[in-house]
N, CA, C and O atoms as a Tripos MOL2 file, in Angstrom:
@<TRIPOS>MOLECULE
protein
  288   287    72     0     0
PROTEIN
NO_CHARGES

@<TRIPOS>ATOM
      1 N         160.2220  183.7630   47.6280 N.3       1 CYS1
      2 CA        159.8930  182.3970   47.9750 C.3       1 CYS1
      3 C         161.1670  181.5630   47.9180 C.2       1 CYS1
      4 O         162.0630  181.8460   47.1220 O.2       1 CYS1
      5 N         161.2460  180.5660   48.7360 N.am      2 ALA2
      6 CA        162.4050  179.6750   48.7500 C.3       2 ALA2
      7 C         162.2030  178.5900   47.6940 C.2       2 ALA2
      8 O         161.0900  178.0980   47.5050 O.2       2 ALA2
      9 N         163.2630  178.2290   47.0220 N.am      3 LEU3
     10 CA        163.1820  177.2300   45.9730 C.3       3 LEU3
     11 C         163.9550  175.9880   46.3790 C.2       3 LEU3
     12 O         165.0730  176.1020   46.8810 O.2       3 LEU3
     13 N         163.3910  174.8040   46.1760 N.am      4 PRO4
     14 CA        164.0410  173.5690   46.6090 C.3       4 PRO4
     15 C         165.1060  173.0810   45.6300 C.2       4 PRO4
     16 O         164.9800  172.0020   45.0520 O.2       4 PRO4
     17 N         166.1340  173.8680   45.4500 N.am      5 ILE5
     18 CA        167.2180  173.4710   44.5510 C.3       5 ILE5
     19 C         168.5250  174.0260   45.0890 C.2       5 ILE5
     20 O         168.5590  175.1150   45.6610 O.2       5 ILE5
     21 N         169.5790  173.2890   44.9070 N.am      6 LEU6
     22 CA        170.8980  173.7240   45.3330 C.3       6 LEU6
     23 C         171.8170  173.7190   44.1280 C.2       6 LEU6
     24 O         172.0390  172.6800   43.5060 O.2       6 LEU6
     25 N         172.3460  174.8830   43.8040 N.am      7 LEU7
     26 CA        173.3060  174.9960   42.7090 C.3       7 LEU7
     27 C         174.6650  175.2760   43.3230 C.2       7 LEU7
     28 O         174.8180  176.2220   44.0960 O.2       7 LEU7
     29 N         175.6410  174.4660   42.9870 N.am      8 THR8
     30 CA        176.9770  174.6590   43.5390 C.3       8 THR8
     31 C         177.9750  174.8400   42.4040 C.2       8 THR8
     32 O         177.8160  174.2580   41.3310 O.2       8 THR8
     33 N         179.0060  175.6480   42.6420 N.am      9 PRO9
     34 CA        180.0100  175.8530   41.5980 C.3       9 PRO9
     35 C         180.8150  174.5790   41.3490 C.2       9 PRO9
     36 O         181.2860  173.9380   42.2890 O.2       9 PRO9
     37 N         180.9680  174.2230   40.0840 N.am     10 LEU10
     38 CA        181.7340  173.0350   39.7330 C.3      10 LEU10
     39 C         183.1980  173.3600   39.4560 C.2      10 LEU10
     40 O         184.0610  172.4860   39.5300 O.2      10 LEU10
     41 N         183.4640  174.5980   39.1420 N.am     11 SER11
     42 CA        184.8370  174.9780   38.8470 C.3      11 SER11
     43 C         185.1270  176.3400   39.4600 C.2      11 SER11
     44 O         184.2210  177.0560   39.8870 O.2      11 SER11
     45 N         186.3960  176.6780   39.4950 N.am     12 ARG12
     46 CA        186.7910  177.9830   40.0450 C.3      12 ARG12
     47 C         186.1420  179.1240   39.2670 C.2      12 ARG12
     48 O         185.8410  180.1690   39.8430 O.2      12 ARG12
     49 N         185.9250  178.9370   37.9820 N.am     13 ALA13
     50 CA        185.3180  179.9720   37.1420 C.3      13 ALA13
     51 C         183.8670  180.2450   37.5230 C.2      13 ALA13
     52 O         183.3360  181.3150   37.2260 O.2      13 ALA13
     53 N         183.2200  179.2700   38.1870 N.am     14 ASP14
     54 CA        181.8210  179.4420   38.5930 C.3      14 ASP14
     55 C         181.6660  180.2000   39.9060 C.2      14 ASP14
     56 O         180.5550  180.5910   40.2630 O.2      14 ASP14
     57 N         182.7500  180.4090   40.6210 N.am     15 ARG15
     58 CA        182.6680  181.0200   41.9480 C.3      15 ARG15
     59 C         182.5160  182.5330   41.8770 C.2      15 ARG15
     60 O         182.9090  183.1780   40.9050 O.2      15 ARG15
     61 N         181.9270  183.0790   42.9480 N.am     16 LYS16
     62 CA        181.8030  184.5380   43.0650 C.3      16 LYS16
     63 C         183.1730  185.1320   43.3200 C.2      16 LYS16
     64 O         183.9730  184.4780   43.9880 O.2      16 LYS16
     65 N         183.5030  186.3090   42.8450 N.am     17 PRO17
     66 CA        182.5940  187.3160   42.3300 C.3      17 PRO17
     67 C         182.2850  187.2020   40.8420 C.2      17 PRO17
     68 O         181.7540  188.1410   40.2490 O.2      17 PRO17
     69 N         182.6080  186.0740   40.2360 N.am     18 GLY18
     70 CA        182.1920  185.8800   38.8470 C.3      18 GLY18
     71 C         180.6790  185.7500   38.7660 C.2      18 GLY18
     72 O         180.0300  185.4290   39.7620 O.2      18 GLY18
     73 N         180.1210  185.9920   37.6110 N.am     19 SER19
     74 CA        178.6650  185.9700   37.4670 C.3      19 SER19
     75 C         178.1390  184.6780   36.8370 C.2      19 SER19
     76 O         176.9280  184.5080   36.6950 O.2      19 SER19
     77 N         179.0300  183.7790   36.4640 N.am     20 ARG20
     78 CA        178.6160  182.5790   35.7300 C.3      20 ARG20
     79 C         177.5650  181.7590   36.4840 C.2      20 ARG20
     80 O         176.5990  181.3010   35.8740 O.2      20 ARG20
     81 N         177.7310  181.5650   37.7780 N.am     21 MET21
     82 CA        176.7900  180.7510   38.5550 C.3      21 MET21
     83 C         175.4110  181.4120   38.6100 C.2      21 MET21
     84 O         174.3880  180.7310   38.5280 O.2      21 MET21
     85 N         175.3870  182.7250   38.7480 N.am     22 ILE22
     86 CA        174.1120  183.4530   38.7630 C.3      22 ILE22
     87 C         173.4220  183.3220   37.4120 C.2      22 ILE22
     88 O         172.2160  183.0850   37.3460 O.2      22 ILE22
     89 N         174.1820  183.4750   36.3440 N.am     23 LEU23
     90 CA        173.6190  183.3600   34.9990 C.3      23 LEU23
     91 C         173.0790  181.9540   34.7380 C.2      23 LEU23
     92 O         172.0450  181.7970   34.0900 O.2      23 LEU23
     93 N         173.7790  180.9270   35.2440 N.am     24 LYS24
     94 CA        173.3120  179.5430   35.1030 C.3      24 LYS24
     95 C         171.9980  179.3460   35.8610 C.2      24 LYS24
     96 O         171.0790  178.7030   35.3530 O.2      24 LYS24
     97 N         171.9080  179.8900   37.0590 N.am     25 ALA25
     98 CA        170.6840  179.7610   37.8550 C.3      25 ALA25
     99 C         169.5240  180.4670   37.1680 C.2      25 ALA25
    100 O         168.4110  179.9420   37.1340 O.2      25 ALA25
    101 N         169.7740  181.6500   36.6210 N.am     26 MET26
    102 CA        168.7230  182.3870   35.9240 C.3      26 MET26
    103 C         168.2410  181.6020   34.7000 C.2      26 MET26
    104 O         167.0410  181.5440   34.4340 O.2      26 MET26
    105 N         169.1590  181.0070   33.9680 N.am     27 ALA27
    106 CA        168.7830  180.2020   32.8020 C.3      27 ALA27
    107 C         167.9710  178.9830   33.2310 C.2      27 ALA27
    108 O         166.9870  178.6240   32.5840 O.2      27 ALA27
    109 N         168.3890  178.3500   34.3280 N.am     28 HIS28
    110 CA        167.6870  177.1700   34.8390 C.3      28 HIS28
    111 C         166.2290  177.4940   35.1580 C.2      28 HIS28
    112 O         165.3290  176.7150   34.8450 O.2      28 HIS28
    113 N         166.0070  178.6440   35.7800 N.am     29 PHE29
    114 CA        164.6560  179.0230   36.1880 C.3      29 PHE29
    115 C         163.9130  179.8420   35.1310 C.2      29 PHE29
    116 O         162.7370  180.1620   35.3050 O.2      29 PHE29
    117 N         164.5960  180.1800   34.0410 N.am     30 GLY30
    118 CA        163.9510  180.9210   32.9710 C.3      30 GLY30
    119 C         163.5610  182.3340   33.3640 C.2      30 GLY30
    120 O         162.4970  182.8230   32.9830 O.2      30 GLY30
    121 N         164.4310  182.9930   34.1310 N.am     31 VAL31
    122 CA        164.1520  184.3600   34.5580 C.3      31 VAL31
    123 C         165.1560  185.3240   33.9510 C.2      31 VAL31
    124 O         166.2480  184.9340   33.5360 O.2      31 VAL31
    125 N         164.7680  186.5800   33.9080 N.am     32 THR32
    126 CA        165.6100  187.6310   33.3490 C.3      32 THR32
    127 C         166.3020  188.3910   34.4820 C.2      32 THR32
    128 O         165.9170  188.2500   35.6430 O.2      32 THR32
    129 N         167.3140  189.1910   34.1590 N.am     33 PRO33
    130 CA        167.9490  190.0170   35.1930 C.3      33 PRO33
    131 C         166.9500  190.9410   35.8990 C.2      33 PRO33
    132 O         167.0890  191.2140   37.0910 O.2      33 PRO33
    133 N         165.9590  191.4130   35.1700 N.am     34 GLU34
    134 CA        164.9550  192.2970   35.7640 C.3      34 GLU34
    135 C         164.0910  191.5800   36.7970 C.2      34 GLU34
    136 O         163.4750  192.2290   37.6420 O.2      34 GLU34
    137 N         164.0380  190.2670   36.7400 N.am     35 GLN35
    138 CA        163.2320  189.4670   37.6670 C.3      35 GLN35
    139 C         164.0620  188.8910   38.8100 C.2      35 GLN35
    140 O         163.5480  188.1260   39.6250 O.2      35 GLN35
    141 N         165.3280  189.2490   38.8740 N.am     36 THR36
    142 CA        166.2550  188.5880   39.7810 C.3      36 THR36
    143 C         166.9440  189.5820   40.7030 C.2      36 THR36
    144 O         167.2390  190.7120   40.3160 O.2      36 THR36
    145 N         167.1940  189.1410   41.9270 N.am     37 ALA37
    146 CA        167.9590  189.9440   42.8820 C.3      37 ALA37
    147 C         168.8540  189.0220   43.6970 C.2      37 ALA37
    148 O         168.5160  187.8640   43.9430 O.2      37 ALA37
    149 N         169.9830  189.5420   44.1060 N.am     38 MET38
    150 CA        170.9260  188.8040   44.9570 C.3      38 MET38
    151 C         170.9290  189.4690   46.3200 C.2      38 MET38
    152 O         171.1150  190.6810   46.4280 O.2      38 MET38
    153 N         170.7220  188.6730   47.3630 N.am     39 VAL39
    154 CA        170.8370  189.1600   48.7320 C.3      39 VAL39
    155 C         172.0980  188.5380   49.2960 C.2      39 VAL39
    156 O         172.2440  187.3160   49.3060 O.2      39 VAL39
    157 N         173.0170  189.3820   49.7680 N.am     40 GLY40
    158 CA        174.2690  188.8500   50.2720 C.3      40 GLY40
    159 C         174.8750  189.7040   51.3520 C.2      40 GLY40
    160 O         174.5270  190.8730   51.5190 O.2      40 GLY40
    161 N         175.7920  189.0970   52.0850 N.am     41 ASP41
    162 CA        176.4510  189.8010   53.1850 C.3      41 ASP41
    163 C         177.9010  190.1590   52.8730 C.2      41 ASP41
    164 O         178.5850  190.7550   53.7050 O.2      41 ASP41
    165 N         178.3670  189.8040   51.6970 N.am     42 LYS42
    166 CA        179.7590  190.0860   51.3440 C.3      42 LYS42
    167 C         179.8200  190.9740   50.0960 C.2      42 LYS42
    168 O         179.3990  190.5820   49.0080 O.2      42 LYS42
    169 N         180.3550  192.1740   50.2910 N.am     43 LEU43
    170 CA        180.4750  193.0980   49.1580 C.3      43 LEU43
    171 C         181.3940  192.5350   48.0920 C.2      43 LEU43
    172 O         181.1070  192.6540   46.9000 O.2      43 LEU43
    173 N         182.5150  191.9140   48.5110 N.am     44 THR44
    174 CA        183.5270  191.4600   47.5550 C.3      44 THR44
    175 C         183.1310  190.1880   46.8090 C.2      44 THR44
    176 O         183.8030  189.8150   45.8470 O.2      44 THR44
    177 N         182.0830  189.5280   47.2160 N.am     45 GLY45
    178 CA        181.6400  188.3390   46.5070 C.3      45 GLY45
    179 C         180.2300  188.4950   45.9940 C.2      45 GLY45
    180 O         180.0060  188.5700   44.7860 O.2      45 GLY45
    181 N         179.2880  188.5430   46.8960 N.am     46 ASP46
    182 CA        177.8730  188.5540   46.5340 C.3      46 ASP46
    183 C         177.4660  189.7730   45.7140 C.2      46 ASP46
    184 O         176.8600  189.6330   44.6520 O.2      46 ASP46
    185 N         177.7900  190.9460   46.1920 N.am     47 ILE47
    186 CA        177.3040  192.1710   45.5500 C.3      47 ILE47
    187 C         178.0170  192.4200   44.2180 C.2      47 ILE47
    188 O         177.3880  192.8300   43.2420 O.2      47 ILE47
    189 N         179.3100  192.1760   44.1810 N.am     48 ILE48
    190 CA        180.0480  192.3330   42.9180 C.3      48 ILE48
    191 C         179.5380  191.3270   41.8830 C.2      48 ILE48
    192 O         179.3750  191.6700   40.7130 O.2      48 ILE48
    193 N         179.2860  190.0920   42.3080 N.am     49 ALA49
    194 CA        178.7660  189.0800   41.3830 C.3      49 ALA49
    195 C         177.4130  189.5090   40.8210 C.2      49 ALA49
    196 O         177.1560  189.3450   39.6280 O.2      49 ALA49
    197 N         176.5590  190.0500   41.6630 N.am     50 ALA50
    198 CA        175.2540  190.5210   41.2070 C.3      50 ALA50
    199 C         175.4110  191.6400   40.1860 C.2      50 ALA50
    200 O         174.7490  191.6430   39.1480 O.2      50 ALA50
    201 N         176.2840  192.5820   40.4850 N.am     51 ASN51
    202 CA        176.5140  193.6920   39.5560 C.3      51 ASN51
    203 C         177.0310  193.1830   38.2140 C.2      51 ASN51
    204 O         176.6090  193.6650   37.1620 O.2      51 ASN51
    205 N         177.9290  192.2250   38.2440 N.am     52 ARG52
    206 CA        178.4760  191.6690   36.9940 C.3      52 ARG52
    207 C         177.4120  190.9280   36.1890 C.2      52 ARG52
    208 O         177.4680  190.8890   34.9600 O.2      52 ARG52
    209 N         176.4370  190.3380   36.8940 N.am     53 ALA53
    210 CA        175.3630  189.6080   36.2120 C.3      53 ALA53
    211 C         174.2510  190.5450   35.7480 C.2      53 ALA53
    212 O         173.3420  190.1240   35.0340 O.2      53 ALA53
    213 N         174.3200  191.8110   36.1500 N.am     54 GLY54
    214 CA        173.3170  192.7760   35.7380 C.3      54 GLY54
    215 C         172.0160  192.6840   36.5100 C.2      54 GLY54
    216 O         170.9600  193.0630   36.0030 O.2      54 GLY54
    217 N         172.0860  192.1760   37.7510 N.am     55 ILE55
    218 CA        170.8750  192.0600   38.5620 C.3      55 ILE55
    219 C         170.9540  192.9920   39.7680 C.2      55 ILE55
    220 O         172.0240  193.4790   40.1310 O.2      55 ILE55
    221 N         169.7910  193.2250   40.3780 N.am     56 ARG56
    222 CA        169.7530  194.0460   41.5920 C.3      56 ARG56
    223 C         170.4550  193.3180   42.7240 C.2      56 ARG56
    224 O         170.5080  192.0890   42.7580 O.2      56 ARG56
    225 N         170.9920  194.1010   43.6480 N.am     57 SER57
    226 CA        171.6470  193.4960   44.7980 C.3      57 SER57
    227 C         171.1750  194.1750   46.0790 C.2      57 SER57
    228 O         170.8600  195.3650   46.0930 O.2      57 SER57
    229 N         171.1350  193.3910   47.1520 N.am     58 VAL58
    230 CA        170.7770  193.8860   48.4710 C.3      58 VAL58
    231 C         171.8710  193.4260   49.4210 C.2      58 VAL58
    232 O         172.0900  192.2280   49.5960 O.2      58 VAL58
    233 N         172.5490  194.3750   50.0250 N.am     59 HIS59
    234 CA        173.6100  194.0530   50.9710 C.3      59 HIS59
    235 C         173.0350  194.0530   52.3830 C.2      59 HIS59
    236 O         172.4340  195.0380   52.8120 O.2      59 HIS59
    237 N         173.2180  192.9550   53.0980 N.am     60 VAL60
    238 CA        172.7630  192.8570   54.4830 C.3      60 VAL60
    239 C         173.9740  192.7470   55.3900 C.2      60 VAL60
    240 O         174.9850  192.1410   55.0350 O.2      60 VAL60
    241 N         173.8570  193.3330   56.5480 N.am     61 GLU61
    242 CA        174.9240  193.2360   57.5350 C.3      61 GLU61
    243 C         174.4470  192.3080   58.6370 C.2      61 GLU61
    244 O         173.4280  192.5580   59.2810 O.2      61 GLU61
    245 N         175.1880  191.2440   58.8460 N.am     62 ARG62
    246 CA        174.8140  190.2710   59.8770 C.3      62 ARG62
    247 C         175.1910  190.8000   61.2550 C.2      62 ARG62
    248 O         176.2350  191.4270   61.4350 O.2      62 ARG62
    249 N         174.3360  190.5380   62.2010 N.am     63 LEU63
    250 CA        174.6470  190.8820   63.5790 C.3      63 LEU63
    251 C         175.4920  189.7740   64.1900 C.2      63 LEU63
    252 O         175.2210  188.5910   63.9850 O.2      63 LEU63
    253 N         176.5080  190.1590   64.9350 N.am     64 GLY64
    254 CA        177.3190  189.1780   65.6420 C.3      64 GLY64
    255 C         176.7090  188.8670   66.9970 C.2      64 GLY64
    256 O         175.7330  189.4980   67.4030 O.2      64 GLY64
    257 N         177.2800  187.9000   67.6940 N.am     65 GLU65
    258 CA        176.7650  187.5380   69.0170 C.3      65 GLU65
    259 C         176.7760  188.7220   69.9670 C.2      65 GLU65
    260 O         175.8400  188.8970   70.7470 O.2      65 GLU65
    261 N         177.8260  189.5370   69.9140 N.am     66 GLU66
    262 CA        177.8950  190.6970   70.7910 C.3      66 GLU66
    263 C         176.7720  191.6760   70.4960 C.2      66 GLU66
    264 O         176.1830  192.2430   71.4160 O.2      66 GLU66
    265 N         176.4710  191.8770   69.2160 N.am     67 ASP67
    266 CA        175.3740  192.7780   68.8340 C.3      67 ASP67
    267 C         174.0470  192.2760   69.3690 C.2      67 ASP67
    268 O         173.2320  193.0600   69.8560 O.2      67 ASP67
    269 N         173.8270  190.9670   69.2800 N.am     68 LEU68
    270 CA        172.5750  190.3960   69.7440 C.3      68 LEU68
    271 C         172.4470  190.5310   71.2610 C.2      68 LEU68
    272 O         171.3650  190.8360   71.7610 O.2      68 LEU68
    273 N         173.5380  190.3080   71.9990 N.am     69 ARG69
    274 CA        173.4960  190.4330   73.4610 C.3      69 ARG69
    275 C         173.2110  191.8520   73.8970 C.2      69 ARG69
    276 O         172.5330  192.0580   74.9030 O.2      69 ARG69
    277 N         173.7130  192.8460   73.1640 N.am     70 SER70
    278 CA        173.5300  194.2440   73.5550 C.3      70 SER70
    279 C         172.0800  194.7000   73.3710 C.2      70 SER70
    280 O         171.6790  195.7190   73.9330 O.2      70 SER70
    281 N         171.2890  193.9530   72.5860 N.am     71 GLU71
    282 CA        169.8890  194.3140   72.3780 C.3      71 GLU71
    283 C         168.9710  193.7090   73.4250 C.2      71 GLU71
    284 O         167.7890  194.0490   73.4670 O.2      71 GLU71
    285 N         169.4820  192.8200   74.2730 N.am     72 GLU72
    286 CA        168.6410  192.1710   75.2910 C.3      72 GLU72
    287 C         168.2830  193.1240   76.4020 C.2      72 GLU72
    288 O         167.5820  192.7440   77.3400 O.2      72 GLU72
@<TRIPOS>BOND
     1     1     2 1
     2     2     3 1
     3     3     4 2
     4     3     5 am
     5     5     6 1
     6     6     7 1
     7     7     8 2
     8     7     9 am
     9     9    10 1
    10    10    11 1
    11    11    12 2
    12    11    13 am
    13    13    14 1
    14    14    15 1
    15    15    16 2
    16    15    17 am
    17    17    18 1
    18    18    19 1
    19    19    20 2
    20    19    21 am
    21    21    22 1
    22    22    23 1
    23    23    24 2
    24    23    25 am
    25    25    26 1
    26    26    27 1
    27    27    28 2
    28    27    29 am
    29    29    30 1
    30    30    31 1
    31    31    32 2
    32    31    33 am
    33    33    34 1
    34    34    35 1
    35    35    36 2
    36    35    37 am
    37    37    38 1
    38    38    39 1
    39    39    40 2
    40    39    41 am
    41    41    42 1
    42    42    43 1
    43    43    44 2
    44    43    45 am
    45    45    46 1
    46    46    47 1
    47    47    48 2
    48    47    49 am
    49    49    50 1
    50    50    51 1
    51    51    52 2
    52    51    53 am
    53    53    54 1
    54    54    55 1
    55    55    56 2
    56    55    57 am
    57    57    58 1
    58    58    59 1
    59    59    60 2
    60    59    61 am
    61    61    62 1
    62    62    63 1
    63    63    64 2
    64    63    65 am
    65    65    66 1
    66    66    67 1
    67    67    68 2
    68    67    69 am
    69    69    70 1
    70    70    71 1
    71    71    72 2
    72    71    73 am
    73    73    74 1
    74    74    75 1
    75    75    76 2
    76    75    77 am
    77    77    78 1
    78    78    79 1
    79    79    80 2
    80    79    81 am
    81    81    82 1
    82    82    83 1
    83    83    84 2
    84    83    85 am
    85    85    86 1
    86    86    87 1
    87    87    88 2
    88    87    89 am
    89    89    90 1
    90    90    91 1
    91    91    92 2
    92    91    93 am
    93    93    94 1
    94    94    95 1
    95    95    96 2
    96    95    97 am
    97    97    98 1
    98    98    99 1
    99    99   100 2
   100    99   101 am
   101   101   102 1
   102   102   103 1
   103   103   104 2
   104   103   105 am
   105   105   106 1
   106   106   107 1
   107   107   108 2
   108   107   109 am
   109   109   110 1
   110   110   111 1
   111   111   112 2
   112   111   113 am
   113   113   114 1
   114   114   115 1
   115   115   116 2
   116   115   117 am
   117   117   118 1
   118   118   119 1
   119   119   120 2
   120   119   121 am
   121   121   122 1
   122   122   123 1
   123   123   124 2
   124   123   125 am
   125   125   126 1
   126   126   127 1
   127   127   128 2
   128   127   129 am
   129   129   130 1
   130   130   131 1
   131   131   132 2
   132   131   133 am
   133   133   134 1
   134   134   135 1
   135   135   136 2
   136   135   137 am
   137   137   138 1
   138   138   139 1
   139   139   140 2
   140   139   141 am
   141   141   142 1
   142   142   143 1
   143   143   144 2
   144   143   145 am
   145   145   146 1
   146   146   147 1
   147   147   148 2
   148   147   149 am
   149   149   150 1
   150   150   151 1
   151   151   152 2
   152   151   153 am
   153   153   154 1
   154   154   155 1
   155   155   156 2
   156   155   157 am
   157   157   158 1
   158   158   159 1
   159   159   160 2
   160   159   161 am
   161   161   162 1
   162   162   163 1
   163   163   164 2
   164   163   165 am
   165   165   166 1
   166   166   167 1
   167   167   168 2
   168   167   169 am
   169   169   170 1
   170   170   171 1
   171   171   172 2
   172   171   173 am
   173   173   174 1
   174   174   175 1
   175   175   176 2
   176   175   177 am
   177   177   178 1
   178   178   179 1
   179   179   180 2
   180   179   181 am
   181   181   182 1
   182   182   183 1
   183   183   184 2
   184   183   185 am
   185   185   186 1
   186   186   187 1
   187   187   188 2
   188   187   189 am
   189   189   190 1
   190   190   191 1
   191   191   192 2
   192   191   193 am
   193   193   194 1
   194   194   195 1
   195   195   196 2
   196   195   197 am
   197   197   198 1
   198   198   199 1
   199   199   200 2
   200   199   201 am
   201   201   202 1
   202   202   203 1
   203   203   204 2
   204   203   205 am
   205   205   206 1
   206   206   207 1
   207   207   208 2
   208   207   209 am
   209   209   210 1
   210   210   211 1
   211   211   212 2
   212   211   213 am
   213   213   214 1
   214   214   215 1
   215   215   216 2
   216   215   217 am
   217   217   218 1
   218   218   219 1
   219   219   220 2
   220   219   221 am
   221   221   222 1
   222   222   223 1
   223   223   224 2
   224   223   225 am
   225   225   226 1
   226   226   227 1
   227   227   228 2
   228   227   229 am
   229   229   230 1
   230   230   231 1
   231   231   232 2
   232   231   233 am
   233   233   234 1
   234   234   235 1
   235   235   236 2
   236   235   237 am
   237   237   238 1
   238   238   239 1
   239   239   240 2
   240   239   241 am
   241   241   242 1
   242   242   243 1
   243   243   244 2
   244   243   245 am
   245   245   246 1
   246   246   247 1
   247   247   248 2
   248   247   249 am
   249   249   250 1
   250   250   251 1
   251   251   252 2
   252   251   253 am
   253   253   254 1
   254   254   255 1
   255   255   256 2
   256   255   257 am
   257   257   258 1
   258   258   259 1
   259   259   260 2
   260   259   261 am
   261   261   262 1
   262   262   263 1
   263   263   264 2
   264   263   265 am
   265   265   266 1
   266   266   267 1
   267   267   268 2
   268   267   269 am
   269   269   270 1
   270   270   271 1
   271   271   272 2
   272   271   273 am
   273   273   274 1
   274   274   275 1
   275   275   276 2
   276   275   277 am
   277   277   278 1
   278   278   279 1
   279   279   280 2
   280   279   281 am
   281   281   282 1
   282   282   283 1
   283   283   284 2
   284   283   285 am
   285   285   286 1
   286   286   287 1
   287   287   288 2
@<TRIPOS>SUBSTRUCTURE
     1 CYS1         2 RESIDUE 1 A CYS
     2 ALA2         6 RESIDUE 1 A ALA
     3 LEU3        10 RESIDUE 1 A LEU
     4 PRO4        14 RESIDUE 1 A PRO
     5 ILE5        18 RESIDUE 1 A ILE
     6 LEU6        22 RESIDUE 1 A LEU
     7 LEU7        26 RESIDUE 1 A LEU
     8 THR8        30 RESIDUE 1 A THR
     9 PRO9        34 RESIDUE 1 A PRO
    10 LEU10       38 RESIDUE 1 A LEU
    11 SER11       42 RESIDUE 1 A SER
    12 ARG12       46 RESIDUE 1 A ARG
    13 ALA13       50 RESIDUE 1 A ALA
    14 ASP14       54 RESIDUE 1 A ASP
    15 ARG15       58 RESIDUE 1 A ARG
    16 LYS16       62 RESIDUE 1 A LYS
    17 PRO17       66 RESIDUE 1 A PRO
    18 GLY18       70 RESIDUE 1 A GLY
    19 SER19       74 RESIDUE 1 A SER
    20 ARG20       78 RESIDUE 1 A ARG
    21 MET21       82 RESIDUE 1 A MET
    22 ILE22       86 RESIDUE 1 A ILE
    23 LEU23       90 RESIDUE 1 A LEU
    24 LYS24       94 RESIDUE 1 A LYS
    25 ALA25       98 RESIDUE 1 A ALA
    26 MET26      102 RESIDUE 1 A MET
    27 ALA27      106 RESIDUE 1 A ALA
    28 HIS28      110 RESIDUE 1 A HIS
    29 PHE29      114 RESIDUE 1 A PHE
    30 GLY30      118 RESIDUE 1 A GLY
    31 VAL31      122 RESIDUE 1 A VAL
    32 THR32      126 RESIDUE 1 A THR
    33 PRO33      130 RESIDUE 1 A PRO
    34 GLU34      134 RESIDUE 1 A GLU
    35 GLN35      138 RESIDUE 1 A GLN
    36 THR36      142 RESIDUE 1 A THR
    37 ALA37      146 RESIDUE 1 A ALA
    38 MET38      150 RESIDUE 1 A MET
    39 VAL39      154 RESIDUE 1 A VAL
    40 GLY40      158 RESIDUE 1 A GLY
    41 ASP41      162 RESIDUE 1 A ASP
    42 LYS42      166 RESIDUE 1 A LYS
    43 LEU43      170 RESIDUE 1 A LEU
    44 THR44      174 RESIDUE 1 A THR
    45 GLY45      178 RESIDUE 1 A GLY
    46 ASP46      182 RESIDUE 1 A ASP
    47 ILE47      186 RESIDUE 1 A ILE
    48 ILE48      190 RESIDUE 1 A ILE
    49 ALA49      194 RESIDUE 1 A ALA
    50 ALA50      198 RESIDUE 1 A ALA
    51 ASN51      202 RESIDUE 1 A ASN
    52 ARG52      206 RESIDUE 1 A ARG
    53 ALA53      210 RESIDUE 1 A ALA
    54 GLY54      214 RESIDUE 1 A GLY
    55 ILE55      218 RESIDUE 1 A ILE
    56 ARG56      222 RESIDUE 1 A ARG
    57 SER57      226 RESIDUE 1 A SER
    58 VAL58      230 RESIDUE 1 A VAL
    59 HIS59      234 RESIDUE 1 A HIS
    60 VAL60      238 RESIDUE 1 A VAL
    61 GLU61      242 RESIDUE 1 A GLU
    62 ARG62      246 RESIDUE 1 A ARG
    63 LEU63      250 RESIDUE 1 A LEU
    64 GLY64      254 RESIDUE 1 A GLY
    65 GLU65      258 RESIDUE 1 A GLU
    66 GLU66      262 RESIDUE 1 A GLU
    67 ASP67      266 RESIDUE 1 A ASP
    68 LEU68      270 RESIDUE 1 A LEU
    69 ARG69      274 RESIDUE 1 A ARG
    70 SER70      278 RESIDUE 1 A SER
    71 GLU71      282 RESIDUE 1 A GLU
    72 GLU72      286 RESIDUE 1 A GLU
C-alpha cells in the first residue's frame, strides 16, 4: 500500500547506500525488518542500503524508451 508521507535525507549520512534513512522510516511506522522490503532500481544505492538495514530487497530493471518501442 502507498503511504502518504515523504521522508527525505537531511544530511549526507542519511543518504543511500547508508541504512540510516530506512531505519528512521521503520521506526516512524513502528515496523520491524521482517515486515519491511525495499524495491529499487539501483544496486549500488537501493539494494545495498536494504541489505545494510537487514531488510528484504527487490531489484527492478526499468525499461527505457527503446525497450518500450520494441514491444509495440
